[in-house]
mmCIF file of C-alpha atoms in Angstrom:
data_model
loop_
_atom_site.group_PDB
_atom_site.id
_atom_site.type_symbol
_atom_site.label_atom_id
_atom_site.label_comp_id
_atom_site.label_asym_id
_atom_site.label_seq_id
_atom_site.Cartn_x
_atom_site.Cartn_y
_atom_site.Cartn_z
ATOM 1 C CA MET A 17 73.340 79.919 103.929
ATOM 2 C CA VAL A 18 70.960 82.752 104.723
ATOM 3 C CA ASN A 19 70.480 85.695 102.374
ATOM 4 C CA THR A 20 68.786 88.732 103.877
ATOM 5 C CA ASN A 21 69.974 91.677 101.754
ATOM 6 C CA ASN A 22 67.950 91.113 98.616
ATOM 7 C CA SER A 23 66.831 94.133 96.641
ATOM 8 C CA GLY A 24 66.565 92.605 93.183
ATOM 9 C CA LYS A 25 63.209 92.972 91.438
ATOM 10 C CA ASP A 26 61.815 91.910 88.081
ATOM 11 C CA GLU A 27 61.051 95.241 86.502
ATOM 12 C CA GLU A 28 57.858 94.063 84.847
ATOM 13 C CA THR A 29 56.196 93.229 88.167
ATOM 14 C CA PRO A 30 54.176 96.020 89.850
ATOM 15 C CA LYS A 31 54.839 96.429 93.545
ATOM 16 C CA GLU A 32 52.630 94.928 96.223
ATOM 17 C CA THR A 33 52.652 96.401 99.683
ATOM 18 C CA GLY A 34 53.143 94.101 102.653
ATOM 19 C CA THR A 35 51.463 95.174 105.841
ATOM 20 C CA GLY A 36 53.983 93.851 108.348
ATOM 21 C CA ASN A 37 51.268 91.585 109.723
ATOM 22 C CA VAL A 38 47.976 90.209 108.508
ATOM 23 C CA SER A 39 44.744 91.998 109.269
ATOM 24 C CA GLN A 40 42.012 90.707 111.494
ATOM 25 C CA GLU A 41 39.373 88.733 109.634
ATOM 26 C CA SER A 42 35.782 89.826 109.295
ATOM 27 C CA ASP A 43 34.423 87.580 106.557
ATOM 28 C CA THR A 44 32.856 84.141 106.488
ATOM 29 C CA PRO A 45 35.394 81.442 107.426
ATOM 30 C CA PRO A 46 36.632 78.681 105.111
ATOM 31 C CA SER A 47 35.338 75.149 105.154
ATOM 32 C CA THR A 48 38.883 73.816 105.622
ATOM 33 C CA ALA A 49 38.940 75.049 109.230
ATOM 34 C CA THR A 50 35.937 75.721 111.421
ATOM 35 C CA ALA A 51 35.401 79.309 112.559
ATOM 36 C CA VAL A 52 34.703 80.260 116.121
ATOM 37 C CA GLY A 53 31.026 81.077 116.257
ATOM 38 C CA VAL A 54 28.812 82.718 118.846
ATOM 39 C CA GLY A 55 28.859 80.701 122.059
ATOM 40 C CA GLU A 56 31.857 78.618 120.961
ATOM 41 C CA GLU A 57 34.585 80.759 122.537
ATOM 42 C CA ALA A 58 35.183 78.101 125.195
ATOM 43 C CA LYS A 59 36.328 75.595 122.578
ATOM 44 C CA GLU A 60 40.068 75.232 122.066
ATOM 45 C CA GLN A 61 41.256 77.587 119.345
ATOM 46 C CA MET A 62 44.149 78.031 116.942
ATOM 47 C CA THR A 63 45.292 80.819 114.624
ATOM 48 C CA ALA A 64 45.235 80.502 110.835
ATOM 49 C CA VAL A 65 46.033 82.640 107.788
ATOM 50 C CA VAL A 66 42.978 82.993 105.555
ATOM 51 C CA VAL A 67 42.299 84.587 102.184
ATOM 52 C CA THR A 68 38.780 86.006 102.378
ATOM 53 C CA SER A 69 38.383 86.797 98.669
ATOM 54 C CA PHE A 70 40.633 86.568 95.632
ATOM 55 C CA GLY A 71 42.838 89.545 94.860
ATOM 56 C CA ALA A 72 44.962 91.957 96.852
ATOM 57 C CA LEU A 73 47.108 91.320 99.913
ATOM 58 C CA LYS A 74 44.570 93.164 102.051
ATOM 59 C CA ASN A 75 42.362 90.065 101.657
ATOM 60 C CA VAL A 76 44.871 87.941 103.584
ATOM 61 C CA LYS A 77 43.699 87.824 107.214
ATOM 62 C CA VAL A 78 44.598 86.194 110.492
ATOM 63 C CA ALA A 79 41.738 84.592 112.399
ATOM 64 C CA LYS A 80 40.917 82.222 115.211
ATOM 65 C CA ARG A 81 39.702 78.760 114.261
ATOM 66 C CA ILE A 82 38.508 75.795 116.284
ATOM 67 C CA ILE A 83 41.270 73.208 116.590
ATOM 68 C CA PRO A 84 40.581 70.081 114.468
ATOM 69 C CA SER A 85 38.729 67.299 116.254
ATOM 70 C CA THR A 86 40.613 64.324 117.669
ATOM 71 C CA PRO A 87 40.769 61.651 116.458
ATOM 72 C CA PRO A 88 40.437 62.773 112.822
ATOM 73 C CA ASN A 89 38.394 60.910 110.223
ATOM 74 C CA GLU A 90 39.495 57.704 108.523
ATOM 75 C CA LYS A 91 42.861 57.982 106.727
ATOM 76 C CA GLN A 92 43.257 61.537 108.070
ATOM 77 C CA ILE A 93 46.085 62.918 110.208
ATOM 78 C CA ASN A 94 46.179 65.873 112.609
ATOM 79 C CA VAL A 95 49.463 67.800 112.547
ATOM 80 C CA LYS A 96 50.788 70.604 114.767
ATOM 81 C CA VAL A 97 52.546 72.900 112.308
ATOM 82 C CA ILE A 98 56.103 73.970 113.161
ATOM 83 C CA MET A 99 57.247 75.680 109.972
ATOM 84 C CA SER A 100 55.861 76.283 106.512
ATOM 85 C CA GLY A 101 57.014 77.954 103.313
ATOM 86 C CA ILE A 102 55.699 80.566 100.917
ATOM 87 C CA ASN A 103 55.533 79.397 97.313
ATOM 88 C CA PHE A 104 54.532 81.113 94.094
ATOM 89 C CA GLN A 105 51.580 78.715 94.059
ATOM 90 C CA ASP A 106 50.303 80.565 97.146
ATOM 91 C CA VAL A 107 50.476 83.899 95.302
ATOM 92 C CA MET A 108 48.518 82.417 92.390
ATOM 93 C CA ALA A 109 45.976 80.850 94.756
ATOM 94 C CA ARG A 110 45.443 84.212 96.440
ATOM 95 C CA LEU A 111 44.912 85.901 93.074
ATOM 96 C CA GLY A 112 42.494 83.186 91.940
ATOM 97 C CA VAL A 113 44.411 82.308 88.772
ATOM 98 C CA MET A 114 44.477 78.592 89.535
ATOM 99 C CA ASP A 115 41.841 76.032 90.417
ATOM 100 C CA SER A 116 41.598 77.091 94.061
ATOM 101 C CA CYS A 117 38.760 76.122 96.367
ATOM 102 C CA PRO A 118 36.095 78.798 96.950
ATOM 103 C CA THR A 119 37.046 81.641 99.246
ATOM 104 C CA PRO A 120 37.472 82.042 102.088
ATOM 105 C CA PHE A 121 39.994 79.290 102.832
ATOM 106 C CA VAL A 122 43.111 78.667 104.919
ATOM 107 C CA MET A 123 46.193 79.158 102.765
ATOM 108 C CA GLY A 124 49.464 77.210 102.612
ATOM 109 C CA SER A 125 50.550 74.161 100.618
ATOM 110 C CA GLU A 126 53.457 72.669 102.603
ATOM 111 C CA CYS A 127 54.624 72.335 106.180
ATOM 112 C CA VAL A 128 56.747 70.445 108.655
ATOM 113 C CA GLY A 129 55.086 69.433 111.908
ATOM 114 C CA LYS A 130 54.364 66.800 114.529
ATOM 115 C CA VAL A 131 51.519 64.311 114.430
ATOM 116 C CA THR A 132 48.947 64.946 117.163
ATOM 117 C CA GLY A 133 46.332 62.403 116.110
ATOM 118 C CA VAL A 134 45.639 59.719 113.507
ATOM 119 C CA GLY A 135 42.381 58.446 112.082
ATOM 120 C CA GLU A 136 41.343 54.856 111.573
ATOM 121 C CA GLY A 137 43.368 53.063 108.919
ATOM 122 C CA VAL A 138 46.462 55.260 109.126
ATOM 123 C CA THR A 139 49.551 53.052 109.075
ATOM 124 C CA SER A 140 52.458 55.200 107.834
ATOM 125 C CA VAL A 141 52.808 57.492 110.878
ATOM 126 C CA LYS A 142 51.915 57.639 114.563
ATOM 127 C CA GLU A 143 51.491 60.345 117.200
ATOM 128 C CA ASP A 144 54.611 62.475 117.881
ATOM 129 C CA ASP A 145 56.230 61.559 114.540
ATOM 130 C CA LEU A 146 57.907 64.430 112.720
ATOM 131 C CA VAL A 147 56.315 64.680 109.280
ATOM 132 C CA TYR A 148 56.385 66.605 106.025
ATOM 133 C CA CYS A 149 53.023 67.517 104.505
ATOM 134 C CA LEU A 150 51.943 68.696 101.054
ATOM 135 C CA PRO A 151 48.264 69.600 101.429
ATOM 136 C CA GLU A 152 46.543 71.457 98.624
ATOM 137 C CA PHE A 153 45.539 74.176 101.114
ATOM 138 C CA GLY A 154 45.419 74.647 104.878
ATOM 139 C CA ALA A 155 49.090 74.540 105.940
ATOM 140 C CA TRP A 156 49.227 78.128 107.223
ATOM 141 C CA ALA A 157 47.603 77.292 110.525
ATOM 142 C CA GLU A 158 48.827 76.219 113.929
ATOM 143 C CA GLN A 159 47.154 72.850 113.355
ATOM 144 C CA LEU A 160 46.160 70.989 110.219
ATOM 145 C CA THR A 161 44.114 67.950 109.240
ATOM 146 C CA VAL A 162 45.452 66.278 106.097
ATOM 147 C CA SER A 163 45.061 63.043 104.142
ATOM 148 C CA GLU A 164 47.608 60.301 104.823
ATOM 149 C CA ASN A 165 48.457 60.291 101.104
ATOM 150 C CA LEU A 166 49.985 63.752 101.523
ATOM 151 C CA VAL A 167 52.080 63.053 104.629
ATOM 152 C CA TRP A 168 55.567 61.529 104.846
ATOM 153 C CA LYS A 169 57.488 60.578 107.999
ATOM 154 C CA ILE A 170 60.909 62.181 108.512
ATOM 155 C CA ASP A 171 63.585 59.898 109.947
ATOM 156 C CA GLU A 172 66.734 61.856 109.072
ATOM 157 C CA LYS A 173 68.181 64.247 111.655
ATOM 158 C CA ILE A 174 67.959 67.562 109.811
ATOM 159 C CA SER A 175 67.167 71.076 110.994
ATOM 160 C CA ILE A 176 63.559 72.193 110.733
ATOM 161 C CA GLU A 177 64.631 75.069 108.467
ATOM 162 C CA LYS A 178 66.168 72.699 105.939
ATOM 163 C CA LEU A 179 63.214 70.328 106.102
ATOM 164 C CA ALA A 180 60.872 73.238 105.434
ATOM 165 C CA SER A 181 62.956 73.968 102.308
ATOM 166 C CA THR A 182 62.264 70.534 100.821
ATOM 167 C CA LEU A 183 59.675 71.483 98.189
ATOM 168 C CA PRO A 184 61.987 73.289 95.735
ATOM 169 C CA TYR A 185 64.314 70.287 95.809
ATOM 170 C CA LEU A 186 61.440 67.922 95.132
ATOM 171 C CA VAL A 187 60.385 70.017 92.124
ATOM 172 C CA ALA A 188 63.993 70.331 90.927
ATOM 173 C CA ASP A 189 64.588 66.584 91.180
ATOM 174 C CA LEU A 190 61.417 65.835 89.224
ATOM 175 C CA LEU A 191 62.427 68.362 86.555
ATOM 176 C CA LEU A 192 65.936 67.020 86.153
ATOM 177 C CA GLY A 193 64.756 63.426 85.887
ATOM 178 C CA GLU A 194 66.888 60.320 86.074
ATOM 179 C CA THR A 195 68.582 60.571 82.670
ATOM 180 C CA ILE A 196 70.434 63.884 82.905
ATOM 181 C CA LEU A 197 74.093 63.341 81.986
ATOM 182 C CA PRO A 198 77.221 64.981 83.454
ATOM 183 C CA ASP A 199 78.252 68.162 81.610
ATOM 184 C CA SER A 200 74.694 68.657 80.305
ATOM 185 C CA LYS A 201 73.827 72.297 79.647
ATOM 186 C CA ILE A 202 70.760 73.309 81.687
ATOM 187 C CA LEU A 203 68.926 76.616 81.324
ATOM 188 C CA VAL A 204 66.678 77.591 84.240
ATOM 189 C CA HIS A 205 64.463 80.675 84.516
ATOM 190 C CA SER A 206 64.002 82.485 87.871
ATOM 191 C CA ALA A 207 67.489 81.406 88.882
ATOM 192 C CA GLY A 208 67.326 83.319 92.168
ATOM 193 C CA GLY A 209 64.123 81.611 93.263
ATOM 194 C CA SER A 210 64.163 78.532 95.479
ATOM 195 C CA VAL A 211 63.620 76.066 92.607
ATOM 196 C CA GLY A 212 66.305 77.667 90.416
ATOM 197 C CA LEU A 213 68.806 77.470 93.272
ATOM 198 C CA ALA A 214 67.819 73.867 94.000
ATOM 199 C CA VAL A 215 68.388 72.922 90.343
ATOM 200 C CA LYS A 216 71.876 74.397 90.547
ATOM 201 C CA ASP A 217 72.549 72.563 93.832
ATOM 202 C CA LEU A 218 71.410 69.165 92.521
ATOM 203 C CA ALA A 219 73.056 69.464 89.097
ATOM 204 C CA LYS A 220 76.613 70.046 90.294
ATOM 205 C CA ASN A 221 78.102 67.984 87.440
ATOM 206 C CA CYS A 222 76.285 70.027 84.793
ATOM 207 C CA LYS A 223 76.645 73.492 83.308
ATOM 208 C CA VAL A 224 73.750 75.536 84.711
ATOM 209 C CA ILE A 225 72.773 78.788 83.017
ATOM 210 C CA GLY A 226 70.408 81.034 84.942
ATOM 211 C CA ILE A 227 68.044 83.763 83.790
ATOM 212 C CA THR A 228 67.324 86.276 86.521
ATOM 213 C CA SER A 229 66.283 89.869 87.139
ATOM 214 C CA LYS A 230 68.833 92.668 86.911
ATOM 215 C CA GLY A 231 69.157 93.191 90.646
ATOM 216 C CA LYS A 232 70.115 89.574 91.297
ATOM 217 C CA VAL A 233 72.815 89.047 88.658
ATOM 218 C CA ASP A 234 75.623 90.176 90.966
ATOM 219 C CA LYS A 235 74.213 88.351 94.002
ATOM 220 C CA LEU A 236 73.904 84.785 92.712
ATOM 221 C CA GLU A 237 76.835 82.393 92.949
ATOM 222 C CA GLY A 238 77.636 78.985 91.516
ATOM 223 C CA PHE A 239 75.991 79.332 88.090
ATOM 224 C CA ASP A 240 78.151 78.792 85.016
ATOM 225 C CA SER A 241 76.468 81.764 83.347
ATOM 226 C CA LEU A 242 73.820 84.313 84.329
ATOM 227 C CA VAL A 243 71.717 86.257 81.825
ATOM 228 C CA GLU A 244 69.568 89.237 82.730
ATOM 229 C CA ARG A 245 65.848 88.828 82.198
ATOM 230 C CA GLY A 246 64.429 91.484 79.908
ATOM 231 C CA THR A 247 67.387 91.332 77.538
ATOM 232 C CA ASP A 248 67.583 89.234 74.359
ATOM 233 C CA TYR A 249 68.595 86.206 76.383
ATOM 234 C CA VAL A 250 68.174 83.880 73.391
ATOM 235 C CA ALA A 251 70.928 85.705 71.494
ATOM 236 C CA GLU A 252 73.141 85.811 74.592
ATOM 237 C CA ILE A 253 72.815 82.084 75.223
ATOM 238 C CA ARG A 254 73.406 81.231 71.563
ATOM 239 C CA LYS A 255 76.684 83.146 71.763
ATOM 240 C CA LEU A 256 77.706 81.073 74.763
ATOM 241 C CA TYR A 257 76.389 77.743 73.454
ATOM 242 C CA PRO A 258 76.049 77.796 69.656
ATOM 243 C CA THR A 259 74.747 74.211 69.476
ATOM 244 C CA GLY A 260 72.054 74.876 72.081
ATOM 245 C CA VAL A 261 71.300 73.546 75.549
ATOM 246 C CA ASP A 262 70.190 70.102 76.682
ATOM 247 C CA LEU A 263 67.435 71.086 79.100
ATOM 248 C CA VAL A 264 65.263 74.202 79.518
ATOM 249 C CA LEU A 265 63.283 74.566 82.765
ATOM 250 C CA ASP A 266 60.604 77.235 82.437
ATOM 251 C CA PRO A 267 58.258 78.449 85.218
ATOM 252 C CA GLN A 268 57.219 81.499 83.183
ATOM 253 C CA GLY A 269 55.206 80.291 80.185
ATOM 254 C CA GLY A 270 53.858 82.704 77.581
ATOM 255 C CA GLU A 271 56.349 83.850 74.971
ATOM 256 C CA ASP A 272 59.188 82.150 76.863
ATOM 257 C CA CYS A 273 57.893 78.750 75.697
ATOM 258 C CA ALA A 274 58.845 79.238 72.048
ATOM 259 C CA ARG A 275 62.135 80.876 73.027
ATOM 260 C CA GLY A 276 63.033 77.951 75.252
ATOM 261 C CA ILE A 277 62.255 75.326 72.617
ATOM 262 C CA SER A 278 64.316 77.262 70.044
ATOM 263 C CA LEU A 279 67.364 77.030 72.336
ATOM 264 C CA LEU A 280 67.299 73.245 72.574
ATOM 265 C CA SER A 281 70.064 71.215 70.993
ATOM 266 C CA SER A 282 69.289 67.993 69.148
ATOM 267 C CA GLY A 283 67.995 65.570 71.771
ATOM 268 C CA GLY A 284 67.144 68.444 74.104
ATOM 269 C CA ARG A 285 64.186 68.646 76.480
ATOM 270 C CA TYR A 286 61.953 71.594 77.425
ATOM 271 C CA VAL A 287 59.815 71.402 80.602
ATOM 272 C CA LEU A 288 57.155 73.944 81.582
ATOM 273 C CA PHE A 289 56.474 73.915 85.331
ATOM 274 C CA GLY A 290 54.616 77.175 85.933
ATOM 275 C CA SER A 291 52.904 80.162 84.394
ATOM 276 C CA ALA A 292 54.355 83.098 86.324
ATOM 277 C CA ASN A 293 54.054 85.391 83.299
ATOM 278 C CA ILE A 294 50.310 85.664 83.920
ATOM 279 C CA VAL A 295 50.959 87.259 87.338
ATOM 280 C CA THR A 296 51.823 90.919 86.774
ATOM 281 C CA GLY A 297 49.788 92.839 89.331
ATOM 282 C CA GLU A 298 48.012 92.694 92.663
ATOM 283 C CA THR A 299 44.766 91.381 91.204
ATOM 284 C CA LYS A 300 43.817 88.920 88.488
ATOM 285 C CA SER A 301 43.827 90.311 84.941
ATOM 286 C CA PHE A 302 41.996 88.285 82.325
ATOM 287 C CA PHE A 303 43.726 90.368 79.639
ATOM 288 C CA THR A 304 47.173 89.439 80.978
ATOM 289 C CA MET A 305 46.196 85.779 81.213
ATOM 290 C CA ALA A 306 44.842 85.744 77.661
ATOM 291 C CA LYS A 307 47.874 87.619 76.311
ATOM 292 C CA SER A 308 50.283 85.230 78.030
ATOM 293 C CA TRP A 309 48.705 82.124 76.538
ATOM 294 C CA TRP A 310 48.116 83.783 73.163
ATOM 295 C CA GLN A 311 51.896 84.190 72.976
ATOM 296 C CA VAL A 312 52.395 80.423 73.258
ATOM 297 C CA GLU A 313 53.082 79.249 69.736
ATOM 298 C CA LYS A 314 51.651 75.968 68.563
ATOM 299 C CA VAL A 315 54.213 73.205 68.790
ATOM 300 C CA SER A 316 54.439 70.997 65.725
ATOM 301 C CA PRO A 317 54.988 67.318 66.627
ATOM 302 C CA LEU A 318 56.509 66.813 63.193
ATOM 303 C CA LYS A 319 59.042 69.580 63.795
ATOM 304 C CA LEU A 320 59.896 68.119 67.205
ATOM 305 C CA TYR A 321 60.400 64.756 65.520
ATOM 306 C CA GLU A 322 62.664 66.229 62.846
ATOM 307 C CA GLU A 323 64.743 68.204 65.367
ATOM 308 C CA ASN A 324 64.859 65.448 68.025
ATOM 309 C CA LYS A 325 63.358 67.662 70.719
ATOM 310 C CA THR A 326 61.038 66.796 73.605
ATOM 311 C CA VAL A 327 58.459 69.077 75.221
ATOM 312 C CA GLY A 328 56.889 68.239 78.575
ATOM 313 C CA GLY A 329 55.379 69.695 81.714
ATOM 314 C CA LEU A 330 55.248 69.256 85.489
ATOM 315 C CA ASN A 331 52.303 70.191 87.698
ATOM 316 C CA LEU A 332 53.110 68.870 91.154
ATOM 317 C CA ARG A 333 49.642 69.623 92.545
ATOM 318 C CA HIS A 334 48.051 67.373 89.953
ATOM 319 C CA LEU A 335 50.770 64.733 90.366
ATOM 320 C CA LEU A 336 50.003 64.536 94.090
ATOM 321 C CA LYS A 337 46.378 63.723 93.267
ATOM 322 C CA SER A 338 47.350 60.691 91.187
ATOM 323 C CA ASP A 339 48.239 58.217 93.953
ATOM 324 C CA LYS A 340 51.999 58.833 93.816
ATOM 325 C CA LYS A 341 52.707 58.668 97.574
ATOM 326 C CA GLU A 342 55.353 55.938 97.263
ATOM 327 C CA PHE A 343 57.023 57.585 94.258
ATOM 328 C CA ILE A 344 57.141 60.989 95.968
ATOM 329 C CA GLY A 345 58.275 59.344 99.197
ATOM 330 C CA LYS A 346 61.350 57.876 97.492
ATOM 331 C CA LYS A 347 62.209 61.294 96.087
ATOM 332 C CA LEU A 348 61.860 62.887 99.532
ATOM 333 C CA GLN A 349 64.048 60.256 101.200
ATOM 334 C CA LYS A 350 66.720 60.858 98.563
ATOM 335 C CA ILE A 351 66.608 64.628 99.173
ATOM 336 C CA TRP A 352 66.667 64.314 102.974
ATOM 337 C CA LYS A 353 69.634 61.934 102.790
ATOM 338 C CA LEU A 354 71.543 64.497 100.711
ATOM 339 C CA MET A 355 70.611 67.202 103.233
ATOM 340 C CA ALA A 356 71.725 65.057 106.188
ATOM 341 C CA GLU A 357 75.045 64.386 104.443
ATOM 342 C CA GLU A 358 75.350 68.131 103.672
ATOM 343 C CA LYS A 359 75.726 67.412 99.974
ATOM 344 C CA ILE A 360 73.049 69.992 99.233
ATOM 345 C CA GLN A 361 72.565 73.305 101.041
ATOM 346 C CA PRO A 362 69.161 74.998 100.831
ATOM 347 C CA VAL A 363 69.358 78.778 100.468
ATOM 348 C CA ILE A 364 66.976 80.470 102.903
ATOM 349 C CA ASP A 365 66.052 84.060 102.160
ATOM 350 C CA SER A 366 64.272 84.740 105.436
ATOM 351 C CA ILE A 367 62.349 83.162 108.301
ATOM 352 C CA LEU A 368 59.290 85.165 109.335
ATOM 353 C CA ASN A 369 56.770 84.965 112.132
ATOM 354 C CA PHE A 370 53.682 83.622 110.354
ATOM 355 C CA ARG A 371 51.803 86.835 111.179
ATOM 356 C CA GLU A 372 54.250 88.593 108.836
ATOM 357 C CA VAL A 373 53.061 86.468 105.923
ATOM 358 C CA THR A 374 52.009 89.457 103.799
ATOM 359 C CA ASP A 375 55.564 90.797 103.862
ATOM 360 C CA GLY A 376 56.793 87.432 102.608
ATOM 361 C CA MET A 377 54.133 87.168 99.919
ATOM 362 C CA SER A 378 54.888 90.692 98.716
ATOM 363 C CA LYS A 379 58.606 89.929 98.512
ATOM 364 C CA LEU A 380 57.988 86.753 96.536
ATOM 365 C CA HIS A 381 55.446 88.418 94.226
ATOM 366 C CA GLU A 382 57.958 91.165 93.401
ATOM 367 C CA ARG A 383 60.694 88.531 92.840
ATOM 368 C CA LYS A 384 62.916 90.167 95.472
ATOM 369 C CA ASN A 385 63.735 86.939 97.290
ATOM 370 C CA ILE A 386 66.880 84.895 96.851
ATOM 371 C CA GLY A 387 65.953 81.418 98.040
ATOM 372 C CA LYS A 388 63.183 80.153 100.279
ATOM 373 C CA ILE A 389 60.916 82.300 102.456
ATOM 374 C CA LEU A 390 59.780 80.393 105.554
ATOM 375 C CA LEU A 391 57.016 80.971 108.110
ATOM 376 C CA ASN A 392 57.637 80.027 111.734
ATOM 377 C CA PHE A 393 54.510 78.887 113.582
ATOM 378 C CA GLU A 394 56.338 78.399 116.883
ATOM 379 C CA ASP A 395 57.882 81.865 117.024
ATOM 380 C CA PRO A 396 56.791 83.447 120.330
ATOM 381 C CA LYS A 397 57.970 86.891 119.198
ATOM 382 C CA PRO A 398 55.032 89.318 119.144
ATOM 383 C CA VAL A 399 54.359 91.209 115.932
ATOM 384 C CA GLU A 400 53.720 94.911 116.349
ATOM 385 C CA ASN A 401 50.063 95.888 115.820
ATOM 386 C CA SER A 402 49.068 92.295 115.063
ATOM 387 C CA GLU A 403 45.442 91.560 115.924
ATOM 388 C CA GLU A 404 43.568 88.281 115.955
ATOM 389 C CA THR A 405 39.849 87.952 116.481
ATOM 390 C CA SER A 406 37.340 85.166 116.485
ATOM 391 C CA GLN A 407 34.593 85.014 113.863
ATOM 392 C CA THR A 408 31.252 85.808 115.423
#
């Protein structure tokens, strides 16, 4: 299913302006990919998307980089990128509101590609294998060098577009956990985003209530109930489910934390998996960040104990750093099997030439997307007025 006519927008989010293509780069290159210096033009080159400094979309550039050396270092893998995705994590990394590496750096935190080289000690993949990668940064490039711990071989016969839509399903599966019961009542924020839609797709035997922006209410299908963001959604949901809900999945944070916990039924679970409420403009605002976290009420363990409620969190980036390759691998195999059997159907908002990345980031930032926004690194289609230059 491909949705292309999406005009919904969260009203509280100021507009960013996409440029139609990324600008040529003129700043110092990132350490994650070597720039083309004076006298190095003869070396084989690739194109990468770089953020040169934290802040506005104008800081997202396209630039030539020297292709990673072959073979890579020990336990490292070289991958030719086929398709990647744009995630809200990428917006936050660009703004500098998360623990990003110093600018400039190559952006992108997931991709599907083919192995072009393996370092000493690599045992899980070999050259020409199709793989799925979850690097912290660096995936928005024609080629990537990544640790073996962040690469998984793909054996199922699935379209590249679906494989590139894996991440929201991985997050959704981790959020739902293994103990969710049929007919459970699940409340998910950002219902029109890729994770919200994946939650609905995986939890078919449950009642899924979505909170979404006004422009998306009439466009989303398959939810048991939809509530408009910006309204008194707590009152609306209490009318629908007087005893509360069993699971609240919150990527917003801020004042939504206390609201979510208040909606839990006895035995219910609240999971925070993002802090989108701190992103309200094109640049980082320390006032907005402070206000968002000031609105988070202190949670009393004693009150949770008395009301039989559980509060937790999920930060996938940090989970990936904790030697969970086998655990994540089992989750991925489960998801890919469901995709191959067509038991789940990723919703793809749009597939863009990677040089159009700023349009995709702007759309995601403004919450206009319904489903996943993908970047095609094998698209031969030229982008009007797109320029790429080497760093000199």
